[in-house]
Each structure stands twice: as structure tokens, then as C-alpha cells.
Amino acid sequence: LYFYGSDITDKAMKSMCIMLRSLITLSHLDLSLWGNKKISDPGMIDVSYGLSKLTHLNSFQMDLRSCEGLSDLGVSHVIDAIQSLQLLSRLNLSLGGCSKVTDVGCEKIGDIVRARTSLIDIEVDVRVTGISEGGVCLLYTSDAAD
């Protein structure tokens, strides 16, 4: 599903959640919301609920580049949904340009990178976010502060 630079709102994201719940046997999802400035955390929370119901998903790509309304809260809900996808082996998450995503969100992403040994292909883009250089280390190690 591609919605590059469109004016999709949080309300539309709620409708997407309903649609996702009906695709329970889906094995691959590529969801691009790149450049949607009207999407914020409430919309991501709704999408995350729908995503968590896709129990057959083994490949997931989500492009949230330049979704300026997205913060750590929305990222946290997306990661929680991804955690529930037991068959997932490929993950691509793009957050470049989401300036409200900070070290807190990066640490949440790092939790799944470290915990999910079933992920064989992981790509995470955190360029031009609110994440510090030290925060990027949180993607790879729980001992980043040492």
C-alpha cells in the first residue's frame, strides 16, 4: 500500500486498521506513508492494532519517512505490534525525517532487534530524526551507556 506524500489523516488510518484486520492470512505487507504530514501518533496506534492481527505476516516494510507528526509514542505502538508477529523474519522500518522520534523510540526499536532472533533481515533507517549519536547505539546493544 503506497500513500507517498498524500494527505492521509489519522481518521483514515483508523479505516486502514479495519481493513488490515480483514487480511489475517497476509504474509507480506509493504506500507508506505512517506511524506504524510497529517499522520500522528493516534493514527499509528490504530494501524498498530490492525498490524498486530496479521499473525501470518513474515515480511513487513513500513516507510514513515518525513511523517513529522510521529513521535516515540507511535513508534512504541508499532514496535509492540511487530513483537506480536511470531512468524516475522524480515523487517524494514524507515523513520528518516521523523524529528520527534528520539532515543526513547530508538531504544524501543533496539529491543526488538535484540529480542527477535527469528528476524533474518533487518533494516532500520533513523537518519534526520531526534535520535542522538549515542541513541543509535541503543539499536544494537543494551549496554550503550557503558
CSV table of C-alpha atoms in Angstrom, one decimal:
chain,number,residue,atom,x,y,z
A,1,LEU,CA,0.0,0.0,0.0
A,2,TYR,CA,1.6,3.3,-1.1
A,3,PHE,CA,0.5,6.7,0.0
A,4,TYR,CA,3.5,8.8,-0.9
A,5,GLY,CA,3.1,12.5,0.1
A,6,SER,CA,-0.7,12.2,0.3
A,7,ASP,CA,-2.9,13.9,2.9
A,8,ILE,CA,-3.9,10.8,4.7
A,9,THR,CA,-5.1,11.7,8.2
A,10,ASP,CA,-5.3,9.8,11.5
A,11,LYS,CA,-9.0,9.2,10.8
A,12,ALA,CA,-8.1,7.4,7.5
A,13,MET,CA,-5.6,5.4,9.5
A,14,LYS,CA,-8.4,4.1,11.6
A,15,SER,CA,-10.1,2.8,8.5
A,16,MET,CA,-6.9,1.2,7.4
A,17,CYS,CA,-6.8,-0.6,10.8
A,18,ILE,CA,-10.2,-2.1,10.0
A,19,MET,CA,-9.0,-3.2,6.5
A,20,LEU,CA,-5.9,-4.8,7.9
A,21,ARG,CA,-7.8,-6.9,10.4
A,22,SER,CA,-9.7,-8.5,7.5
A,23,LEU,CA,-6.4,-9.6,5.8
A,24,ILE,CA,-5.5,-12.1,8.5
A,25,THR,CA,-3.7,-14.5,6.2
A,26,LEU,CA,-1.5,-11.8,4.6
A,27,SER,CA,2.2,-12.9,4.5
A,28,HIS,CA,3.8,-9.7,3.2
A,29,LEU,CA,3.0,-6.1,3.8
A,30,ASP,CA,4.7,-3.0,2.3
A,31,LEU,CA,3.1,0.1,3.8
A,32,SER,CA,4.5,3.4,2.6
A,33,LEU,CA,3.2,6.6,4.3
A,34,TRP,CA,6.3,8.6,3.3
A,35,GLY,CA,5.8,12.4,3.5
A,36,ASN,CA,2.3,12.3,5.1
A,37,LYS,CA,2.4,15.3,7.4
A,38,LYS,CA,-1.1,14.8,8.8
A,39,ILE,CA,-0.3,11.4,10.4
A,40,SER,CA,0.5,11.4,14.0
A,41,ASP,CA,0.6,9.0,17.0
A,42,PRO,CA,-3.1,8.3,17.2
A,43,GLY,CA,-3.1,7.1,13.6
A,44,MET,CA,-0.1,4.9,14.2
A,45,ILE,CA,-1.8,3.4,17.3
A,46,ASP,CA,-4.8,2.5,15.1
A,47,VAL,CA,-2.6,0.9,12.4
A,48,SER,CA,-0.6,-0.9,15.0
A,49,TYR,CA,-3.7,-2.6,16.3
A,50,GLY,CA,-4.6,-3.8,12.8
A,51,LEU,CA,-1.0,-4.9,12.2
A,52,SER,CA,-0.9,-7.0,15.4
A,53,LYS,CA,-3.8,-9.1,14.0
A,54,LEU,CA,-1.7,-10.2,10.9
A,55,THR,CA,-0.5,-13.4,12.5
A,56,HIS,CA,0.8,-14.9,9.2
A,57,LEU,CA,3.0,-11.9,8.3
A,58,ASN,CA,6.6,-12.9,7.6
A,59,SER,CA,7.8,-9.8,5.8
A,60,PHE,CA,6.9,-6.2,6.8
A,61,GLN,CA,8.1,-2.9,5.4
A,62,MET,CA,6.9,0.4,6.8
A,63,ASP,CA,8.1,3.7,5.3
A,64,LEU,CA,7.3,6.5,7.6
A,65,ARG,CA,10.0,8.9,6.3
A,66,SER,CA,9.1,12.6,6.9
A,67,CYS,CA,5.9,11.8,8.9
A,68,GLU,CA,6.6,14.8,11.1
A,69,GLY,CA,3.7,14.2,13.5
A,70,LEU,CA,5.0,10.8,14.6
A,71,SER,CA,6.8,10.6,17.9
A,72,ASP,CA,8.2,7.9,20.3
A,73,LEU,CA,4.6,7.0,21.3
A,74,GLY,CA,3.6,6.0,17.8
A,75,VAL,CA,6.9,4.1,17.2
A,76,SER,CA,6.4,2.3,20.5
A,77,HIS,CA,3.0,1.0,19.4
A,78,VAL,CA,4.3,-0.1,16.0
A,79,ILE,CA,7.1,-2.0,17.7
A,80,ASP,CA,4.7,-3.6,20.2
A,81,ALA,CA,2.6,-4.8,17.2
A,82,ILE,CA,5.7,-6.1,15.5
A,83,GLN,CA,6.7,-8.0,18.7
A,84,SER,CA,3.4,-10.0,18.4
A,85,LEU,CA,4.2,-11.2,14.9
A,86,GLN,CA,5.7,-14.5,15.7
A,87,LEU,CA,6.3,-15.6,12.0
A,88,LEU,CA,8.1,-12.3,11.0
A,89,SER,CA,11.5,-12.9,9.5
A,90,ARG,CA,12.0,-9.7,7.5
A,91,LEU,CA,11.6,-6.1,8.8
A,92,ASN,CA,12.3,-2.8,7.1
A,93,LEU,CA,11.4,0.3,9.1
A,94,SER,CA,12.2,3.8,7.8
A,95,LEU,CA,11.8,6.7,10.1
A,96,GLY,CA,14.1,9.2,8.4
A,97,GLY,CA,12.9,12.8,8.9
A,98,CYS,CA,10.7,12.0,11.9
A,99,SER,CA,12.3,14.6,14.1
A,100,LYS,CA,10.0,13.8,17.1
A,101,VAL,CA,11.4,10.3,17.3
A,102,THR,CA,14.2,10.4,20.0
A,103,ASP,CA,16.5,8.0,21.8
A,104,VAL,CA,13.4,6.6,23.6
A,105,GLY,CA,11.9,5.4,20.3
A,106,CYS,CA,15.3,4.1,19.1
A,107,GLU,CA,15.7,2.0,22.3
A,108,LYS,CA,12.3,0.5,21.7
A,109,ILE,CA,13.3,-0.5,18.2
A,110,GLY,CA,16.6,-1.9,19.6
A,111,ASP,CA,14.5,-4.1,22.0
A,112,ILE,CA,13.0,-5.9,19.0
A,113,VAL,CA,16.3,-6.1,17.1
A,114,ARG,CA,17.9,-7.8,20.1
A,115,ALA,CA,15.0,-10.0,21.2
A,116,ARG,CA,13.8,-11.4,17.9
A,117,THR,CA,16.4,-13.9,16.8
A,118,SER,CA,13.9,-15.1,14.1
A,119,LEU,CA,14.5,-11.9,12.2
A,120,ILE,CA,16.9,-12.7,9.4
A,121,ASP,CA,16.8,-9.5,7.5
A,122,ILE,CA,16.5,-6.2,9.4
A,123,GLU,CA,16.9,-2.7,8.0
A,124,VAL,CA,16.2,0.4,10.2
A,125,ASP,CA,16.6,4.0,8.9
A,126,VAL,CA,16.8,6.6,11.6
A,127,ARG,CA,18.5,9.4,9.6
A,128,VAL,CA,17.5,13.0,10.4
A,129,THR,CA,15.5,12.1,13.5
A,130,GLY,CA,15.7,13.4,17.0
A,131,ILE,CA,17.9,10.4,17.9
A,132,SER,CA,21.4,11.3,19.2
A,133,GLU,CA,24.6,9.5,18.1
A,134,GLY,CA,24.6,7.6,21.4
A,135,GLY,CA,20.9,6.8,20.8
A,136,VAL,CA,21.8,4.9,17.6
A,137,CYS,CA,23.9,2.5,19.7
A,138,LEU,CA,20.7,1.6,21.5
A,139,LEU,CA,19.6,-0.3,18.3
A,140,TYR,CA,22.5,-2.8,18.8
A,141,THR,CA,23.3,-3.1,22.4
A,142,SER,CA,21.6,-2.8,25.8
A,143,ASP,CA,24.9,-1.6,27.2
A,144,ALA,CA,25.1,1.6,25.1
A,145,ALA,CA,25.8,3.8,28.1
A,146,ASP,CA,28.9,1.7,29.2
